[in-house]
Coordinates of C-alpha atoms in Angstrom, one line a residue:
M1419 CA -128.6 -17.4 -50.2
T1420 CA -131.1 -16.0 -47.1
D1421 CA -130.9 -15.9 -43.5
K1422 CA -134.0 -18.0 -43.3
K1423 CA -133.9 -21.3 -41.4
Y1424 CA -135.0 -23.8 -43.9
R1425 CA -137.5 -26.5 -42.8
I1426 CA -137.1 -29.8 -45.0
L1427 CA -138.6 -33.0 -44.8
I1428 CA -137.3 -35.9 -45.8
S1429 CA -139.4 -39.2 -46.5
G1430 CA -138.5 -42.8 -47.1
G1431 CA -136.6 -45.7 -46.0
G1432 CA -137.1 -49.5 -45.3
T1433 CA -133.9 -50.6 -46.2
G1434 CA -130.2 -49.2 -45.7
G1435 CA -130.2 -48.5 -49.4
H1436 CA -132.7 -45.8 -48.9
I1437 CA -131.7 -45.0 -45.5
F1438 CA -127.9 -44.4 -45.8
P1439 CA -128.6 -41.6 -48.6
A1440 CA -131.3 -39.9 -46.9
L1441 CA -128.8 -39.3 -43.8
S1442 CA -125.9 -38.3 -46.2
I1443 CA -128.2 -35.7 -47.6
A1444 CA -129.5 -34.6 -44.2
N1445 CA -125.7 -34.1 -43.2
A1446 CA -124.9 -32.2 -46.1
L1447 CA -127.8 -29.8 -45.3
R1448 CA -127.0 -29.4 -41.8
R1449 CA -123.2 -28.4 -42.9
R1450 CA -124.1 -26.0 -45.3
V1451 CA -127.4 -24.1 -44.1
D1452 CA -129.5 -23.3 -41.5
C1453 CA -132.1 -26.1 -41.3
E1454 CA -134.5 -27.9 -39.4
I1455 CA -135.0 -31.5 -40.6
L1456 CA -138.1 -34.0 -40.0
F1457 CA -138.1 -37.5 -41.4
V1458 CA -140.9 -39.4 -42.1
G1459 CA -140.6 -43.5 -42.0
A1460 CA -142.5 -46.4 -41.8
E1461 CA -143.6 -47.6 -38.4
N1462 CA -141.5 -50.9 -37.5
R1463 CA -138.9 -50.3 -40.3
M1464 CA -135.2 -49.7 -39.7
E1465 CA -135.5 -46.3 -40.2
M1466 CA -137.2 -45.5 -36.9
E1467 CA -133.9 -46.8 -35.4
K1468 CA -131.3 -45.5 -37.7
V1469 CA -132.7 -42.0 -37.9
P1470 CA -132.8 -41.0 -34.3
A1471 CA -129.4 -42.8 -33.8
A1472 CA -127.9 -40.4 -36.3
G1473 CA -129.7 -37.2 -34.4
Y1474 CA -132.5 -36.5 -36.5
K1475 CA -136.4 -36.5 -35.6
I1476 CA -138.6 -39.0 -37.0
I1477 CA -142.4 -39.3 -37.4
G1478 CA -143.8 -43.0 -38.2
L1479 CA -146.5 -44.0 -40.5
P1480 CA -148.5 -47.0 -40.2
V1481 CA -148.0 -48.0 -44.1
A1482 CA -146.9 -51.2 -45.3
G1483 CA -146.2 -52.9 -48.9
F1484 CA -148.7 -54.6 -50.9
N1485 CA -148.7 -58.5 -50.9
R1486 CA -148.6 -59.6 -54.6
K1487 CA -148.9 -63.3 -53.7
N1488 CA -152.0 -63.2 -51.5
L1489 CA -154.5 -60.5 -52.6
L1490 CA -156.7 -61.1 -50.0
K1491 CA -154.2 -60.0 -47.3
N1492 CA -154.0 -56.5 -48.8
F1493 CA -157.0 -55.2 -47.0
S1494 CA -155.3 -54.4 -44.2
V1495 CA -152.6 -52.9 -46.2
L1496 CA -155.2 -50.6 -47.6
L1497 CA -156.7 -49.4 -44.5
K1498 CA -152.8 -48.9 -43.5
L1499 CA -152.6 -46.5 -46.4
R1500 CA -155.5 -44.6 -45.8
K1501 CA -154.5 -43.7 -42.3
S1502 CA -151.0 -43.1 -43.6
I1503 CA -152.2 -40.8 -46.1
S1504 CA -154.3 -38.6 -43.5
K1505 CA -151.4 -38.6 -41.0
A1506 CA -149.0 -37.5 -43.9
R1507 CA -151.3 -34.6 -44.4
G1508 CA -151.5 -33.8 -40.9
I1509 CA -147.5 -33.8 -40.8
I1510 CA -147.3 -31.3 -43.8
R1511 CA -149.9 -28.7 -42.3
D1512 CA -148.1 -28.7 -38.9
F1513 CA -144.4 -28.8 -40.3
K1514 CA -145.0 -26.5 -43.3
P1515 CA -141.7 -27.7 -45.1
D1516 CA -140.0 -25.6 -47.6
I1517 CA -139.2 -28.6 -49.7
A1518 CA -140.1 -32.6 -49.5
I1519 CA -137.5 -34.9 -50.6
G1520 CA -138.4 -38.7 -51.4
V1521 CA -135.8 -41.2 -51.3
G1522 CA -138.2 -44.3 -52.1
G1523 CA -139.5 -46.7 -49.8
Y1524 CA -143.1 -47.1 -48.4
A1525 CA -143.8 -43.8 -46.4
S1526 CA -142.0 -41.5 -49.4
G1527 CA -145.7 -42.2 -51.4
P1528 CA -148.2 -41.0 -49.1
T1529 CA -145.8 -38.3 -47.6
L1530 CA -144.8 -36.9 -51.0
K1531 CA -148.0 -37.2 -52.4
A1532 CA -149.4 -35.1 -49.4
A1533 CA -146.4 -32.4 -50.2
Q1534 CA -147.6 -32.1 -53.8
K1535 CA -151.2 -31.8 -52.9
A1536 CA -150.5 -29.1 -50.8
G1537 CA -148.1 -27.2 -53.4
I1538 CA -144.8 -27.8 -51.4
P1539 CA -141.9 -28.7 -53.9
T1540 CA -140.7 -32.2 -54.3
L1541 CA -137.4 -33.8 -55.1
L1542 CA -136.9 -37.4 -55.5
Q1543 CA -134.2 -39.5 -55.4
E1544 CA -133.5 -42.6 -57.2
Q1545 CA -131.0 -45.0 -56.0
N1546 CA -131.4 -48.0 -58.9
S1547 CA -131.0 -48.3 -62.5
Y1548 CA -134.6 -49.4 -62.5
A1549 CA -137.0 -46.9 -61.0
G1550 CA -139.0 -48.0 -58.2
V1551 CA -142.9 -47.6 -58.2
T1552 CA -143.3 -45.2 -55.9
N1553 CA -141.1 -42.8 -57.7
K1554 CA -142.7 -43.2 -60.8
L1555 CA -146.0 -42.7 -59.3
L1556 CA -144.6 -39.3 -58.1
A1557 CA -142.3 -38.3 -60.8
A1558 CA -144.8 -36.2 -63.0
K1559 CA -145.4 -33.6 -60.2
A1560 CA -141.9 -33.7 -58.9
D1561 CA -139.8 -30.6 -59.3
R1562 CA -136.3 -32.8 -59.9
I1563 CA -135.1 -36.2 -59.8
C1564 CA -131.8 -37.1 -58.9
T1565 CA -130.7 -40.3 -60.4
A1566 CA -127.7 -42.7 -60.1
Y1567 CA -127.6 -44.0 -63.7
E1568 CA -128.0 -42.9 -67.0
G1569 CA -130.9 -43.4 -69.4
M1570 CA -133.3 -42.9 -66.7
E1571 CA -135.6 -41.0 -69.0
R1572 CA -137.5 -44.5 -69.5
F1573 CA -139.2 -43.8 -66.4
F1574 CA -139.1 -40.0 -65.7
P1575 CA -139.6 -36.5 -67.7
A1576 CA -136.2 -36.0 -69.4
D1577 CA -136.3 -32.6 -68.2
K1578 CA -136.4 -33.0 -64.4
I1579 CA -133.6 -35.4 -64.3
I1580 CA -130.2 -34.7 -63.0
L1581 CA -127.3 -37.2 -62.9
T1582 CA -125.9 -37.2 -59.3
G1583 CA -124.9 -40.6 -58.4
N1584 CA -126.1 -42.3 -54.7
P1585 CA -124.7 -40.5 -51.6
V1586 CA -122.8 -42.8 -49.4
R1587 CA -121.5 -42.9 -45.9
K1588 CA -118.8 -40.0 -46.0
N1589 CA -116.5 -42.0 -43.5
L1590 CA -116.0 -44.7 -46.0
V1591 CA -114.8 -42.1 -48.9
E1592 CA -112.6 -40.1 -46.3
A1593 CA -111.1 -42.9 -44.7
K1594 CA -107.3 -43.2 -45.9
A1595 CA -106.8 -47.0 -44.8
N1596 CA -103.9 -48.6 -46.2
V1597 CA -104.1 -52.1 -47.7
R1598 CA -101.3 -53.6 -45.6
E1599 CA -102.2 -52.0 -42.3
A1600 CA -106.0 -53.0 -43.0
R1601 CA -105.3 -56.6 -43.5
K1602 CA -102.9 -56.9 -40.1
S1603 CA -106.1 -55.0 -38.5
F1604 CA -108.2 -58.3 -39.3
G1605 CA -105.0 -60.3 -38.2
L1606 CA -104.3 -61.6 -41.6
D1607 CA -101.2 -61.7 -43.7
P1608 CA -100.6 -58.4 -45.9
D1609 CA -99.5 -59.8 -48.8
K1610 CA -102.2 -62.6 -49.5
T1611 CA -105.0 -61.8 -51.8
T1612 CA -108.3 -61.2 -49.6
L1613 CA -111.7 -61.6 -50.3
L1614 CA -114.6 -59.7 -48.5
V1615 CA -118.0 -61.4 -48.8
V1616 CA -120.4 -58.9 -47.5
G1617 CA -124.1 -59.7 -47.6
G1618 CA -125.9 -56.7 -45.4
S1619 CA -126.8 -56.7 -41.7
L1620 CA -129.2 -59.5 -42.1
G1621 CA -126.8 -61.5 -44.3
A1622 CA -127.5 -62.9 -47.4
R1623 CA -128.5 -66.6 -47.1
T1624 CA -127.2 -67.5 -50.6
L1625 CA -123.9 -66.1 -49.9
N1626 CA -123.5 -67.5 -46.5
E1627 CA -124.8 -71.3 -47.4
T1628 CA -122.1 -71.0 -50.5
L1629 CA -119.5 -69.7 -48.6
E1630 CA -120.1 -72.4 -46.1
E1631 CA -119.6 -75.3 -48.9
C1632 CA -116.8 -73.6 -50.5
I1633 CA -114.7 -71.8 -47.8
S1634 CA -112.2 -75.0 -47.1
K1635 CA -111.6 -74.7 -50.8
L1636 CA -110.8 -71.4 -50.8
A1637 CA -108.4 -71.4 -47.8
A1638 CA -106.6 -74.4 -49.4
A1639 CA -106.1 -72.2 -52.2
G1640 CA -104.5 -69.4 -50.3
I1641 CA -107.3 -66.9 -50.5
Q1642 CA -108.0 -64.9 -47.3
V1643 CA -111.5 -64.4 -46.5
I1644 CA -113.3 -62.0 -44.3
W1645 CA -117.0 -63.4 -44.2
Q1646 CA -119.4 -61.1 -42.9
T1647 CA -122.6 -63.2 -42.1
G1648 CA -125.3 -61.0 -40.9
K1649 CA -126.8 -61.9 -37.3
F1650 CA -128.7 -64.9 -38.4
F1651 CA -125.8 -67.2 -39.6
G1652 CA -123.0 -66.7 -37.0
N1653 CA -122.6 -70.0 -35.6
R1654 CA -122.9 -72.1 -38.9
A1655 CA -119.9 -69.7 -40.5
E1656 CA -117.8 -70.4 -37.3
E1657 CA -118.2 -73.9 -37.4
A1658 CA -117.6 -74.2 -41.2
A1659 CA -114.1 -72.1 -40.7
K1660 CA -113.1 -73.7 -37.6
G1661 CA -109.3 -74.3 -38.0
L1662 CA -108.9 -72.8 -41.0
E1663 CA -106.3 -70.3 -41.5
G1664 CA -106.4 -66.8 -43.0
V1665 CA -110.5 -66.6 -42.4
V1666 CA -112.1 -64.1 -40.7
V1667 CA -116.0 -64.7 -39.4
T1668 CA -118.0 -61.6 -38.3
Q1669 CA -121.7 -61.0 -37.8
F1670 CA -120.7 -57.3 -38.1
I1671 CA -118.1 -55.2 -39.5
A1672 CA -117.8 -51.6 -37.5
D1673 CA -115.3 -50.5 -39.7
M1674 CA -116.4 -51.0 -43.6
A1675 CA -113.5 -48.8 -44.7
E1676 CA -111.0 -50.9 -43.1
A1677 CA -112.7 -53.9 -44.6
Y1678 CA -113.1 -52.3 -48.1
A1679 CA -109.3 -51.5 -48.0
A1680 CA -108.4 -54.9 -46.9
A1681 CA -109.8 -56.6 -50.1
S1682 CA -108.5 -57.4 -53.3
F1683 CA -112.1 -58.1 -54.6
V1684 CA -115.6 -58.0 -53.1
V1685 CA -118.7 -60.5 -53.4
S1686 CA -121.6 -58.7 -52.5
R1687 CA -125.4 -58.3 -53.1
A1688 CA -126.0 -55.5 -55.7
G1689 CA -128.0 -53.1 -53.9
A1690 CA -127.9 -49.7 -55.1
G1691 CA -125.7 -48.4 -52.0
S1692 CA -123.4 -51.1 -51.8
I1693 CA -122.9 -50.6 -55.8
S1694 CA -122.6 -47.1 -55.1
E1695 CA -119.4 -47.9 -52.4
L1696 CA -117.5 -50.3 -54.8
E1697 CA -117.6 -47.9 -57.4
L1698 CA -116.2 -44.7 -55.3
L1699 CA -113.5 -47.1 -53.8
G1700 CA -112.7 -48.8 -57.2
K1701 CA -113.5 -52.1 -56.1
A1702 CA -113.6 -55.3 -58.3
C1703 CA -116.5 -57.2 -57.3
I1704 CA -118.6 -60.4 -58.1
L1705 CA -122.2 -59.5 -57.5
V1706 CA -125.1 -61.9 -56.6
P1707 CA -128.3 -59.8 -56.9
S1708 CA -131.0 -60.6 -54.5
P1709 CA -134.2 -62.2 -56.0
N1710 CA -136.4 -60.8 -53.0
V1711 CA -136.8 -57.1 -54.1
A1712 CA -139.1 -55.2 -56.2
E1713 CA -138.9 -55.2 -60.0
D1714 CA -135.8 -57.4 -59.8
H1715 CA -133.7 -54.0 -59.5
Q1716 CA -130.6 -55.8 -58.1
T1717 CA -130.0 -57.6 -61.4
K1718 CA -130.3 -54.4 -63.4
N1719 CA -128.3 -52.8 -61.1
A1720 CA -125.5 -55.5 -61.7
Q1721 CA -125.9 -55.3 -65.5
A1722 CA -125.0 -52.0 -65.6
L1723 CA -121.6 -52.9 -64.1
E1724 CA -120.9 -56.0 -65.7
K1725 CA -121.6 -54.0 -69.4
N1726 CA -119.0 -51.6 -68.3
G1727 CA -116.3 -54.5 -67.5
A1728 CA -116.5 -53.7 -63.5
A1729 CA -118.3 -56.9 -62.2
I1730 CA -119.3 -60.5 -62.5
L1731 CA -122.7 -60.9 -62.5
V1732 CA -123.6 -64.4 -60.8
P1733 CA -127.5 -65.2 -60.7
D1734 CA -128.8 -66.1 -57.0
A1735 CA -130.5 -69.3 -58.5
E1736 CA -126.7 -70.6 -60.0
A1737 CA -124.9 -69.2 -57.1
R1738 CA -124.0 -72.4 -55.1
K1739 CA -122.9 -74.1 -58.4
I1740 CA -120.8 -71.4 -60.1
L1741 CA -119.8 -69.2 -57.2
P1742 CA -116.8 -70.8 -55.9
A1743 CA -115.1 -71.6 -59.2
T1744 CA -115.8 -68.0 -60.3
T1745 CA -114.4 -66.7 -57.0
L1746 CA -111.2 -69.0 -57.2
N1747 CA -110.9 -68.0 -61.0
L1748 CA -110.8 -64.2 -60.3
A1749 CA -108.5 -64.8 -57.4
S1750 CA -106.0 -66.3 -59.6
D1751 CA -106.2 -63.2 -62.3
P1752 CA -104.7 -60.4 -60.9
E1753 CA -104.6 -58.3 -64.0
R1754 CA -108.3 -58.6 -64.4
I1755 CA -108.8 -57.7 -60.7
K1756 CA -107.0 -54.6 -61.6
S1757 CA -108.7 -53.6 -64.9
M1758 CA -112.1 -54.3 -63.4
A1759 CA -111.3 -52.3 -60.1
E1760 CA -110.3 -49.3 -62.7
A1761 CA -113.3 -49.7 -64.7
C1762 CA -115.6 -49.7 -61.3
G1763 CA -113.8 -46.9 -60.4
R1764 CA -114.9 -45.0 -63.7
M1765 CA -118.4 -45.3 -62.9
A1766 CA -118.1 -43.3 -59.7
L1767 CA -120.1 -40.1 -59.3
P1768 CA -118.3 -38.6 -56.2
D1769 CA -120.0 -35.8 -54.1
S1770 CA -123.6 -37.0 -54.7
D1771 CA -124.6 -35.6 -51.6
E1772 CA -123.4 -32.0 -52.1
I1773 CA -124.9 -32.0 -55.9
I1774 CA -128.1 -32.8 -54.6
V1775 CA -128.0 -30.2 -52.0
D1776 CA -127.2 -27.7 -54.9
E1777 CA -130.6 -28.9 -56.4
V1778 CA -132.5 -28.7 -53.0
L1779 CA -131.1 -25.2 -52.4
K1780 CA -131.9 -24.3 -56.1
I1781 CA -135.7 -25.2 -55.9
I1782 CA -136.2 -23.7 -52.5
E1783 CA -134.5 -20.2 -53.3
K1784 CA -136.4 -20.1 -56.6

């Protein structure tokens, strides 16, 4: 270990699934070494708000995703890509990083490509069980590729892969919330089976509309529900839950550790970040993969859990038809909830942020 102040560039974003791991890595680096950290994100994406809120500097690129349905609309995308490549080169030249870390998302492509061309070492973090296009393109020249699932040799050079898991928010893992107290904090009966439904900060339309139709049936069966709607569905959910006992409707949950602790089981999308949290906390879950993601990677994430008996996979297109009965069946089977929770916990890879930082420091110090 030297006394040098390391200069570390972290790039990527677009979704919480990319941003939270990036921030976890940055926080672990800050705890362990003297370093200056610069983020590079995509203009008008959520990292431009979340990263400064976490206390880090970020520069935005005008990069955008390709429109696969209407190829004519990609002319402006190509122009933005050219501008982004040029701007990324300037950032690398001015900041002179010791290493560039890519977490996936639009910005990481031009940024890490520019770093590789300048001879800067690079580390990729792939959250999903099915590799994203950007990371696949960058893999050949990357020094290390940190993955969350086994079998990623299908996408990356085997000698560069290290299985690290996905970093998750430290407060979730460190919280020691008590089940009974957690339920009481939501105004719920501490002894009743409790379902947590989460669709991310924007919500998940399929989950919300399915719950809207079946919430009274769940309440009638004695199941308590904590329903996180996201910001676009609040009024409809409140209307559907009006007068029902044991149903908590909220657009946003500030204390997710408390919500997870209160839950007997969880209904969720299958983003990499959510799955890593469920694994680390050992939660039985019903996963409804979003159909609106590249390469359908959420389905592949969910299949990895289902194969191990840790989750039930419900396809988005069938959710309205089968999710209510699937939920009622699981709620009435505490033994299955217990065995699924244990299976989910066995898939966890703890201390991912620290393991990734070990790799970062090995590369820099080499």
